[in-house]
Tab-separated table of N, CA, C and O in Angstrom:
chain	number	residue	atom	x	y	z
D	1	GLN	N	0.824	-1.177	0.000
D	1	GLN	CA	0.000	0.000	0.000
D	1	GLN	C	0.872	1.245	0.000
D	1	GLN	O	2.026	1.198	0.398
D	2	VAL	N	0.283	2.340	-0.448
D	2	VAL	CA	0.960	3.619	-0.505
D	2	VAL	C	0.205	4.609	0.361
D	2	VAL	O	-1.026	4.704	0.294
D	3	GLN	N	0.947	5.348	1.166
D	3	GLN	CA	0.361	6.390	1.994
D	3	GLN	C	0.888	7.742	1.540
D	3	GLN	O	2.085	7.895	1.289
D	4	LEU	N	-0.001	8.709	1.442
D	4	LEU	CA	0.353	10.056	1.037
D	4	LEU	C	-0.112	11.027	2.113
D	4	LEU	O	-1.252	10.950	2.561
D	5	VAL	N	0.764	11.930	2.505
D	5	VAL	CA	0.448	12.907	3.534
D	5	VAL	C	0.829	14.285	3.054
D	5	VAL	O	2.001	14.545	2.768
D	6	GLU	N	-0.157	15.175	2.968
D	6	GLU	CA	0.084	16.542	2.543
D	6	GLU	C	0.399	17.426	3.749
D	6	GLU	O	-0.049	17.161	4.864
D	7	SER	N	1.135	18.483	3.489
D	7	SER	CA	1.438	19.462	4.514
D	7	SER	C	1.723	20.798	3.841
D	7	SER	O	1.938	20.867	2.636
D	8	GLY	N	1.733	21.852	4.634
D	8	GLY	CA	2.076	23.168	4.125
D	8	GLY	C	0.909	24.104	3.931
D	8	GLY	O	1.108	25.274	3.596
D	9	GLY	N	-0.301	23.616	4.123
D	9	GLY	CA	-1.458	24.478	3.975
D	9	GLY	C	-1.545	25.485	5.103
D	9	GLY	O	-0.868	25.374	6.126
D	10	GLY	N	-2.392	26.474	4.910
D	10	GLY	CA	-2.560	27.500	5.917
D	10	GLY	C	-3.322	28.683	5.392
D	10	GLY	O	-3.936	28.631	4.323
D	11	LEU	N	-3.276	29.757	6.139
D	11	LEU	CA	-3.950	31.001	5.793
D	11	LEU	C	-2.942	31.985	5.233
D	11	LEU	O	-1.886	32.219	5.840
D	12	VAL	N	-3.261	32.567	4.096
D	12	VAL	CA	-2.370	33.523	3.456
D	12	VAL	C	-3.201	34.622	2.807
D	12	VAL	O	-4.337	34.390	2.391
D	13	GLN	N	-2.646	35.805	2.733
D	13	GLN	CA	-3.324	36.918	2.084
D	13	GLN	C	-3.199	36.817	0.571
D	13	GLN	O	-2.267	36.208	0.052
D	14	ALA	N	-4.154	37.408	-0.121
D	14	ALA	CA	-4.109	37.430	-1.577
D	14	ALA	C	-2.792	38.019	-2.055
D	14	ALA	O	-2.324	39.027	-1.532
D	15	GLY	N	-2.212	37.378	-3.062
D	15	GLY	CA	-0.926	37.798	-3.579
D	15	GLY	C	0.248	37.097	-2.940
D	15	GLY	O	1.376	37.203	-3.439
D	16	GLY	N	0.002	36.385	-1.867
D	16	GLY	CA	1.058	35.687	-1.168
D	16	GLY	C	1.360	34.333	-1.777
D	16	GLY	O	0.810	33.957	-2.814
D	17	SER	N	2.232	33.592	-1.104
D	17	SER	CA	2.680	32.299	-1.606
D	17	SER	C	2.617	31.232	-0.523
D	17	SER	O	2.727	31.525	0.673
D	18	LEU	N	2.454	30.007	-0.961
D	18	LEU	CA	2.511	28.835	-0.101
D	18	LEU	C	3.172	27.706	-0.868
D	18	LEU	O	3.072	27.650	-2.089
D	19	ARG	N	3.801	26.817	-0.149
D	19	ARG	CA	4.369	25.629	-0.755
D	19	ARG	C	3.791	24.404	-0.066
D	19	ARG	O	3.979	24.207	1.139
D	20	LEU	N	3.103	23.585	-0.828
D	20	LEU	CA	2.548	22.353	-0.323
D	20	LEU	C	3.502	21.201	-0.595
D	20	LEU	O	4.160	21.167	-1.631
D	21	SER	N	3.567	20.278	0.339
D	21	SER	CA	4.401	19.101	0.181
D	21	SER	C	3.564	17.853	0.356
D	21	SER	O	2.588	17.845	1.102
D	22	CYS	N	3.966	16.806	-0.323
D	22	CYS	CA	3.311	15.513	-0.226
D	22	CYS	C	4.387	14.469	0.008
D	22	CYS	O	5.267	14.283	-0.842
D	23	ALA	N	4.318	13.806	1.143
D	23	ALA	CA	5.284	12.774	1.487
D	23	ALA	C	4.674	11.399	1.260
D	23	ALA	O	3.576	11.119	1.734
D	24	ALA	N	5.382	10.563	0.535
D	24	ALA	CA	4.909	9.223	0.219
D	24	ALA	C	5.660	8.190	1.040
D	24	ALA	O	6.852	8.333	1.316
D	25	SER	N	4.959	7.142	1.415
D	25	SER	CA	5.571	6.042	2.147
D	25	SER	C	4.864	4.747	1.776
D	25	SER	O	3.867	4.754	1.070
D	26	GLY	N	5.402	3.655	2.263
D	26	GLY	CA	4.842	2.363	1.930
D	26	GLY	C	5.461	1.808	0.664
D	26	GLY	O	6.623	2.062	0.367
D	27	ARG	N	4.685	1.061	-0.084
D	27	ARG	CA	5.184	0.421	-1.306
D	27	ARG	C	5.087	1.386	-2.478
D	27	ARG	O	4.283	1.214	-3.397
D	28	THR	N	5.935	2.373	-2.428
D	28	THR	CA	5.925	3.422	-3.448
D	28	THR	C	6.761	3.025	-4.654
D	28	THR	O	7.607	2.136	-4.594
D	29	SER	N	6.526	3.725	-5.727
D	29	SER	CA	7.285	3.530	-6.952
D	29	SER	C	7.564	4.879	-7.583
D	29	SER	O	6.680	5.735	-7.646
D	30	SER	N	8.768	5.049	-8.062
D	30	SER	CA	9.128	6.298	-8.720
D	30	SER	C	8.444	6.451	-10.067
D	30	SER	O	8.485	7.534	-10.656
D	31	THR	N	7.825	5.400	-10.561
D	31	THR	CA	7.130	5.466	-11.842
D	31	THR	C	5.715	6.019	-11.710
D	31	THR	O	5.057	6.253	-12.719
D	32	TYR	N	5.243	6.219	-10.491
D	32	TYR	CA	3.900	6.755	-10.299
D	32	TYR	C	3.778	8.146	-10.883
D	32	TYR	O	4.671	8.981	-10.730
D	33	ARG	N	2.665	8.394	-11.544
D	33	ARG	CA	2.333	9.746	-11.924
D	33	ARG	C	1.670	10.411	-10.724
D	33	ARG	O	0.768	9.831	-10.109
D	34	MET	N	2.106	11.617	-10.399
D	34	MET	CA	1.605	12.318	-9.240
D	34	MET	C	0.742	13.497	-9.654
D	34	MET	O	1.012	14.159	-10.659
D	35	GLY	N	-0.280	13.748	-8.872
D	35	GLY	CA	-1.176	14.844	-9.182
D	35	GLY	C	-1.604	15.604	-7.945
D	35	GLY	O	-1.557	15.091	-6.825
D	36	TRP	N	-1.993	16.845	-8.167
D	36	TRP	CA	-2.603	17.677	-7.135
D	36	TRP	C	-4.021	18.014	-7.576
D	36	TRP	O	-4.250	18.377	-8.732
D	37	PHE	N	-4.945	17.904	-6.652
D	37	PHE	CA	-6.332	18.239	-6.877
D	37	PHE	C	-6.794	19.144	-5.750
D	37	PHE	O	-6.165	19.214	-4.696
D	38	ARG	N	-7.897	19.826	-5.962
D	38	ARG	CA	-8.429	20.677	-4.911
D	38	ARG	C	-9.947	20.659	-4.947
D	38	ARG	O	-10.568	20.422	-5.976
D	39	GLN	N	-10.527	20.924	-3.795
D	39	GLN	CA	-11.970	20.980	-3.682
D	39	GLN	C	-12.347	22.175	-2.822
D	39	GLN	O	-12.003	22.233	-1.639
D	40	ALA	N	-13.029	23.117	-3.429
D	40	ALA	CA	-13.481	24.313	-2.738
D	40	ALA	C	-14.876	24.080	-2.181
D	40	ALA	O	-15.606	23.205	-2.656
D	41	PRO	N	-15.278	24.863	-1.182
D	41	PRO	CA	-16.625	24.716	-0.624
D	41	PRO	C	-17.696	24.865	-1.692
D	41	PRO	O	-17.686	25.817	-2.470
D	42	GLY	N	-18.612	23.914	-1.737
D	42	GLY	CA	-19.697	23.965	-2.696
D	42	GLY	C	-19.329	23.568	-4.106
D	42	GLY	O	-20.167	23.677	-5.005
D	43	LYS	N	-18.109	23.116	-4.327
D	43	LYS	CA	-17.668	22.727	-5.657
D	43	LYS	C	-17.152	21.290	-5.657
D	43	LYS	O	-16.806	20.736	-4.615
D	44	GLN	N	-17.097	20.712	-6.844
D	44	GLN	CA	-16.536	19.379	-6.995
D	44	GLN	C	-15.016	19.450	-7.015
D	44	GLN	O	-14.426	20.494	-7.294
D	45	ARG	N	-14.395	18.333	-6.713
D	45	ARG	CA	-12.945	18.276	-6.751
D	45	ARG	C	-12.459	18.478	-8.181
D	45	ARG	O	-13.008	17.904	-9.120
D	46	GLU	N	-11.429	19.279	-8.347
D	46	GLU	CA	-10.919	19.583	-9.663
D	46	GLU	C	-9.418	19.355	-9.751
D	46	GLU	O	-8.690	19.435	-8.760
D	47	PHE	N	-8.974	19.105	-10.948
D	47	PHE	CA	-7.566	18.883	-11.225
D	47	PHE	C	-6.800	20.186	-11.125
D	47	PHE	O	-7.267	21.235	-11.565
D	48	VAL	N	-5.601	20.119	-10.557
D	48	VAL	CA	-4.739	21.282	-10.433
D	48	VAL	C	-3.475	21.116	-11.266
D	48	VAL	O	-3.145	21.972	-12.095
D	49	ALA	N	-2.750	20.021	-11.050
D	49	ALA	CA	-1.488	19.810	-11.742
D	49	ALA	C	-1.094	18.355	-11.661
D	49	ALA	O	-1.544	17.618	-10.783
D	50	SER	N	-0.231	17.927	-12.571
D	50	SER	CA	0.295	16.568	-12.544
D	50	SER	C	1.711	16.565	-13.080
D	50	SER	O	2.129	17.490	-13.786
D	51	ILE	N	2.444	15.500	-12.758
D	51	ILE	CA	3.823	15.367	-13.196
D	51	ILE	C	4.124	13.891	-13.418
D	51	ILE	O	3.657	13.032	-12.667
D	52	ASN	N	4.894	13.593	-14.454
D	52	ASN	CA	5.206	12.202	-14.746
D	52	ASN	C	6.363	11.703	-13.886
D	52	ASN	O	6.905	12.441	-13.063
D	53	TRP	N	6.762	10.461	-14.096
D	53	TRP	CA	7.759	9.832	-13.223
D	53	TRP	C	9.113	10.515	-13.264
D	53	TRP	O	9.822	10.545	-12.256
D	54	SER	N	9.494	11.045	-14.410
D	54	SER	CA	10.807	11.666	-14.554
D	54	SER	C	10.821	13.124	-14.136
D	54	SER	O	11.891	13.704	-13.951
D	55	GLY	N	9.652	13.711	-13.995
D	55	GLY	CA	9.568	15.123	-13.690
D	55	GLY	C	9.685	16.012	-14.905
D	55	GLY	O	9.623	17.243	-14.778
D	56	GLY	N	9.841	15.410	-16.076
D	56	GLY	CA	10.029	16.180	-17.284
D	56	GLY	C	8.751	16.608	-17.972
D	56	GLY	O	8.800	17.396	-18.916
D	57	GLY	N	7.627	16.078	-17.533
D	57	GLY	CA	6.358	16.433	-18.124
D	57	GLY	C	5.357	16.864	-17.081
D	57	GLY	O	5.029	16.096	-16.180
D	58	THR	N	4.886	18.082	-17.192
D	58	THR	CA	3.912	18.615	-16.247
D	58	THR	C	2.696	19.148	-16.978
D	58	THR	O	2.786	19.565	-18.127
D	59	ASN	N	1.580	19.128	-16.296
D	59	ASN	CA	0.344	19.694	-16.803
D	59	ASN	C	-0.306	20.520	-15.709
D	59	ASN	O	-0.257	20.151	-14.534
D	60	TYR	N	-0.921	21.627	-16.109
D	60	TYR	CA	-1.555	22.515	-15.155
D	60	TYR	C	-2.942	22.903	-15.635
D	60	TYR	O	-3.177	23.084	-16.832
D	61	ALA	N	-3.840	23.028	-14.690
D	61	ALA	CA	-5.156	23.545	-15.004
D	61	ALA	C	-5.039	25.020	-15.369
D	61	ALA	O	-4.187	25.740	-14.841
D	62	ASP	N	-5.888	25.473	-16.264
D	62	ASP	CA	-5.817	26.852	-16.736
D	62	ASP	C	-5.810	27.895	-15.621
D	62	ASP	O	-5.041	28.866	-15.696
D	63	PRO	N	-6.630	27.749	-14.573
D	63	PRO	CA	-6.648	28.796	-13.544
D	63	PRO	C	-5.338	28.979	-12.788
D	63	PRO	O	-5.139	30.029	-12.176
D	64	VAL	N	-4.453	27.981	-12.825
D	64	VAL	CA	-3.216	28.076	-12.049
D	64	VAL	C	-1.980	28.213	-12.916
D	64	VAL	O	-0.875	28.375	-12.374
D	65	LYS	N	-2.125	28.170	-14.217
D	65	LYS	CA	-0.976	28.283	-15.105
D	65	LYS	C	-0.259	29.613	-14.899
D	65	LYS	O	-0.881	30.662	-14.835
D	66	GLY	N	1.055	29.525	-14.803
D	66	GLY	CA	1.852	30.715	-14.584
D	66	GLY	C	1.996	31.108	-13.137
D	66	GLY	O	2.810	31.980	-12.812
D	67	ARG	N	1.220	30.490	-12.261
D	67	ARG	CA	1.270	30.820	-10.838
D	67	ARG	C	1.729	29.644	-9.981
D	67	ARG	O	2.410	29.850	-8.980
D	68	PHE	N	1.354	28.437	-10.369
D	68	PHE	CA	1.706	27.241	-9.607
D	68	PHE	C	2.778	26.453	-10.343
D	68	PHE	O	2.792	26.404	-11.575
D	69	THR	N	3.647	25.800	-9.586
D	69	THR	CA	4.681	24.954	-10.159
D	69	THR	C	4.759	23.654	-9.372
D	69	THR	O	4.904	23.680	-8.154
D	70	MET	N	4.678	22.534	-10.077
D	70	MET	CA	4.752	21.236	-9.448
D	70	MET	C	6.111	20.605	-9.712
D	70	MET	O	6.664	20.736	-10.803
D	71	SER	N	6.638	19.915	-8.724
D	71	SER	CA	7.909	19.223	-8.874
D	71	SER	C	7.902	17.960	-8.026
D	71	SER	O	7.030	17.773	-7.180
D	72	ARG	N	8.884	17.092	-8.277
D	72	ARG	CA	8.987	15.864	-7.498
D	72	ARG	C	10.447	15.521	-7.263
D	72	ARG	O	11.323	15.856	-8.059
D	73	ASP	N	10.693	14.844	-6.165
D	73	ASP	CA	12.009	14.348	-5.816
D	73	ASP	C	11.830	12.878	-5.469
D	73	ASP	O	11.413	12.535	-4.364
D	74	ASN	N	12.125	12.013	-6.425
D	74	ASN	CA	11.893	10.594	-6.237
D	74	ASN	C	12.766	9.998	-5.135
D	74	ASN	O	12.356	9.070	-4.445
D	75	ALA	N	13.980	10.519	-4.989
D	75	ALA	CA	14.873	10.023	-3.948
D	75	ALA	C	14.308	10.296	-2.562
D	75	ALA	O	14.442	9.473	-1.655
D	76	LYS	N	13.686	11.455	-2.396
D	76	LYS	CA	13.100	11.826	-1.111
D	76	LYS	C	11.641	11.406	-0.995
D	76	LYS	O	11.032	11.582	0.066
D	77	LYS	N	11.091	10.893	-2.080
D	77	LYS	CA	9.691	10.464	-2.109
D	77	LYS	C	8.758	11.607	-1.734
D	77	LYS	O	7.835	11.441	-0.927
D	78	THR	N	9.015	12.752	-2.313
D	78	THR	CA	8.188	13.915	-2.037
D	78	THR	C	7.763	14.599	-3.330
D	78	THR	O	8.458	14.535	-4.341
D	79	VAL	N	6.624	15.236	-3.259
D	79	VAL	CA	6.091	16.042	-4.339
D	79	VAL	C	5.719	17.395	-3.751
D	79	VAL	O	5.206	17.467	-2.635
D	80	THR	N	5.969	18.446	-4.501
D	80	THR	CA	5.660	19.779	-4.006
D	80	THR	C	4.800	20.543	-4.995
D	80	THR	O	4.769	20.248	-6.185
D	81	LEU	N	4.093	21.516	-4.469
D	81	LEU	CA	3.313	22.436	-5.282
D	81	LEU	C	3.601	23.833	-4.774
D	81	LEU	O	3.143	24.212	-3.693
D	82	GLN	N	4.384	24.571	-5.531
D	82	GLN	CA	4.686	25.955	-5.192
D	82	GLN	C	3.577	26.836	-5.737
D	82	GLN	O	3.339	26.860	-6.944
D	83	MET	N	2.916	27.563	-4.868
D	83	MET	CA	1.783	28.385	-5.247
D	83	MET	C	2.128	29.851	-5.007
D	83	MET	O	2.365	30.259	-3.869
D	84	ASN	N	2.164	30.618	-6.070
D	84	ASN	CA	2.464	32.042	-6.001
D	84	ASN	C	1.265	32.852	-6.466
D	84	ASN	O	0.370	32.347	-7.130
D	85	SER	N	1.277	34.122	-6.124
D	85	SER	CA	0.207	35.042	-6.521
D	85	SER	C	-1.166	34.465	-6.215
D	85	SER	O	-2.067	34.460	-7.053
D	86	LEU	N	-1.319	33.991	-5.014
D	86	LEU	CA	-2.555	33.323	-4.632
D	86	LEU	C	-3.745	34.273	-4.657
D	86	LEU	O	-3.622	35.467	-4.344
D	87	LYS	N	-4.884	33.717	-5.026
D	87	LYS	CA	-6.125	34.446	-5.122
D	87	LYS	C	-7.153	33.824	-4.187
D	87	LYS	O	-7.058	32.645	-3.862
D	88	PRO	N	-8.156	34.592	-3.776
D	88	PRO	CA	-9.193	34.021	-2.914
D	88	PRO	C	-9.852	32.790	-3.525
D	88	PRO	O	-10.234	31.874	-2.789
D	89	GLU	N	-9.981	32.750	-4.843
D	89	GLU	CA	-10.591	31.607	-5.496
D	89	GLU	C	-9.729	30.349	-5.452
D	89	GLU	O	-10.175	29.276	-5.853
D	90	ASP	N	-8.500	30.466	-4.969
D	90	ASP	CA	-7.650	29.300	-4.768
D	90	ASP	C	-7.965	28.592	-3.455
D	90	ASP	O	-7.424	27.517	-3.194
D	91	THR	N	-8.800	29.193	-2.644
D	91	THR	CA	-9.165	28.595	-1.366
D	91	THR	C	-9.821	27.237	-1.586
D	91	THR	O	-10.805	27.120	-2.311
D	92	ALA	N	-9.268	26.216	-0.963
D	92	ALA	CA	-9.763	24.856	-1.137
D	92	ALA	C	-8.954	23.909	-0.271
D	92	ALA	O	-7.926	24.284	0.292
D	93	VAL	N	-9.438	22.690	-0.175
D	93	VAL	CA	-8.645	21.610	0.385
D	93	VAL	C	-7.861	20.996	-0.764
D	93	VAL	O	-8.440	20.605	-1.771
D	94	TYR	N	-6.559	20.913	-0.610
D	94	TYR	CA	-5.692	20.404	-1.659
D	94	TYR	C	-5.276	18.974	-1.347
D	94	TYR	O	-4.842	18.673	-0.234
D	95	TYR	N	-5.401	18.107	-2.352
D	95	TYR	CA	-5.116	16.693	-2.198
D	95	TYR	C	-3.979	16.264	-3.109
D	95	TYR	O	-3.898	16.689	-4.259
D	96	CYS	N	-3.133	15.414	-2.596
D	96	CYS	CA	-2.086	14.771	-3.362
D	96	CYS	C	-2.570	13.386	-3.775
D	96	CYS	O	-3.242	12.700	-3.000
D	97	ALA	N	-2.238	12.967	-4.992
D	97	ALA	CA	-2.680	11.676	-5.489
D	97	ALA	C	-1.594	11.024	-6.328
D	97	ALA	O	-0.728	11.699	-6.886
D	98	ALA	N	-1.659	9.704	-6.429
D	98	ALA	CA	-0.684	8.936	-7.196
D	98	ALA	C	-1.382	7.926	-8.080
D	98	ALA	O	-2.383	7.317	-7.676
D	99	ALA	N	-0.852	7.741	-9.281
D	99	ALA	CA	-1.387	6.787	-10.237
D	99	ALA	C	-0.283	5.847	-10.687
D	99	ALA	O	0.823	6.289	-11.005
D	100	GLN	N	-0.575	4.574	-10.719
D	100	GLN	CA	0.370	3.609	-11.233
D	100	GLN	C	0.511	3.784	-12.734
D	100	GLN	O	-0.374	4.322	-13.399
D	101	LEU	N	1.630	3.317	-13.257
D	101	LEU	CA	1.909	3.453	-14.674
D	101	LEU	C	0.772	2.865	-15.492
D	101	LEU	O	0.427	1.694	-15.343
D	102	GLY	N	0.187	3.685	-16.337
D	102	GLY	CA	-0.893	3.245	-17.192
D	102	GLY	C	-2.249	3.162	-16.523
D	102	GLY	O	-3.214	2.702	-17.147
D	103	GLY	N	-2.347	3.602	-15.264
D	103	GLY	CA	-3.589	3.507	-14.539
D	103	GLY	C	-4.140	4.851	-14.118
D	103	GLY	O	-3.575	5.903	-14.423
D	104	SER	N	-5.246	4.800	-13.406
D	104	SER	CA	-5.868	6.008	-12.886
D	104	SER	C	-5.366	6.286	-11.475
D	104	SER	O	-4.709	5.448	-10.855
D	105	TYR	N	-5.685	7.470	-10.965
D	105	TYR	CA	-5.262	7.831	-9.621
D	105	TYR	C	-5.917	6.902	-8.607
D	105	TYR	O	-7.148	6.814	-8.526
D	106	GLU	N	-5.091	6.247	-7.847
D	106	GLU	CA	-5.546	5.225	-6.915
D	106	GLU	C	-5.313	5.604	-5.463
D	106	GLU	O	-6.105	5.247	-4.588
D	107	TYR	N	-4.212	6.295	-5.194
D	107	TYR	CA	-3.854	6.647	-3.833
D	107	TYR	C	-4.053	8.134	-3.610
D	107	TYR	O	-3.680	8.954	-4.443
D	108	TRP	N	-4.621	8.456	-2.459
D	108	TRP	CA	-4.956	9.835	-2.132
D	108	TRP	C	-4.553	10.173	-0.715
D	108	TRP	O	-4.639	9.337	0.188
D	109	GLY	N	-4.122	11.403	-0.522
D	109	GLY	CA	-3.835	11.887	0.810
D	109	GLY	C	-5.090	12.393	1.484
D	109	GLY	O	-6.179	12.396	0.909
D	110	GLN	N	-4.947	12.831	2.721
D	110	GLN	CA	-6.083	13.325	3.488
D	110	GLN	C	-6.457	14.758	3.139
D	110	GLN	O	-7.572	15.189	3.427
D	111	GLY	N	-5.548	15.476	2.532
D	111	GLY	CA	-5.812	16.847	2.142
D	111	GLY	C	-5.269	17.848	3.144
D	111	GLY	O	-5.114	17.554	4.329
D	112	THR	N	-4.976	19.040	2.660
D	112	THR	CA	-4.528	20.135	3.506
D	112	THR	C	-5.261	21.406	3.093
D	112	THR	O	-5.426	21.684	1.906
D	113	GLN	N	-5.712	22.161	4.067
D	113	GLN	CA	-6.534	23.336	3.812
D	113	GLN	C	-5.675	24.531	3.422
D	113	GLN	O	-4.702	24.860	4.100
D	114	VAL	N	-6.067	25.176	2.336
D	114	VAL	CA	-5.456	26.430	1.903
D	114	VAL	C	-6.546	27.489	1.884
D	114	VAL	O	-7.557	27.330	1.207
D	115	THR	N	-6.336	28.552	2.625
D	115	THR	CA	-7.295	29.640	2.681
D	115	THR	C	-6.610	30.939	2.300
D	115	THR	O	-5.606	31.314	2.912
D	116	VAL	N	-7.139	31.603	1.298
D	116	VAL	CA	-6.583	32.859	0.809
D	116	VAL	C	-7.576	33.968	1.114
D	116	VAL	O	-8.705	33.950	0.627
D	117	SER	N	-7.158	34.915	1.909
D	117	SER	CA	-8.027	36.012	2.293
D	117	SER	C	-7.820	37.200	1.364
D	117	SER	O	-6.732	37.397	0.810
D	118	SER	N	-8.861	38.000	1.220
D	118	SER	CA	-8.798	39.187	0.385
D	118	SER	C	-8.650	40.450	1.202
D	118	SER	O	-8.365	41.517	0.682
């Protein structure tokens, strides 16, 4: 099994920055595709960003392009999401997820709250 634990969430003013981290443990694999998702109050969970096993391929949702950056360190078994120029609409619970090679996202963290005040 794989366990994912997010950290780094908190309260920040609009225009500020936060860095979220996701620590993996258990039967992990560096080939997993990693993703970040978020769920705001009253909304469905939405895709934020993803990165492939090598870290050479990333994808970002349109609302966060140019502001968020995802990276991974396979040796440390960590994934990060650097969030800059935060907006109130970024307020949500952010989840880390992992997908096996060729599969869908199977493992999920508990989530970490990000609140952006105006």
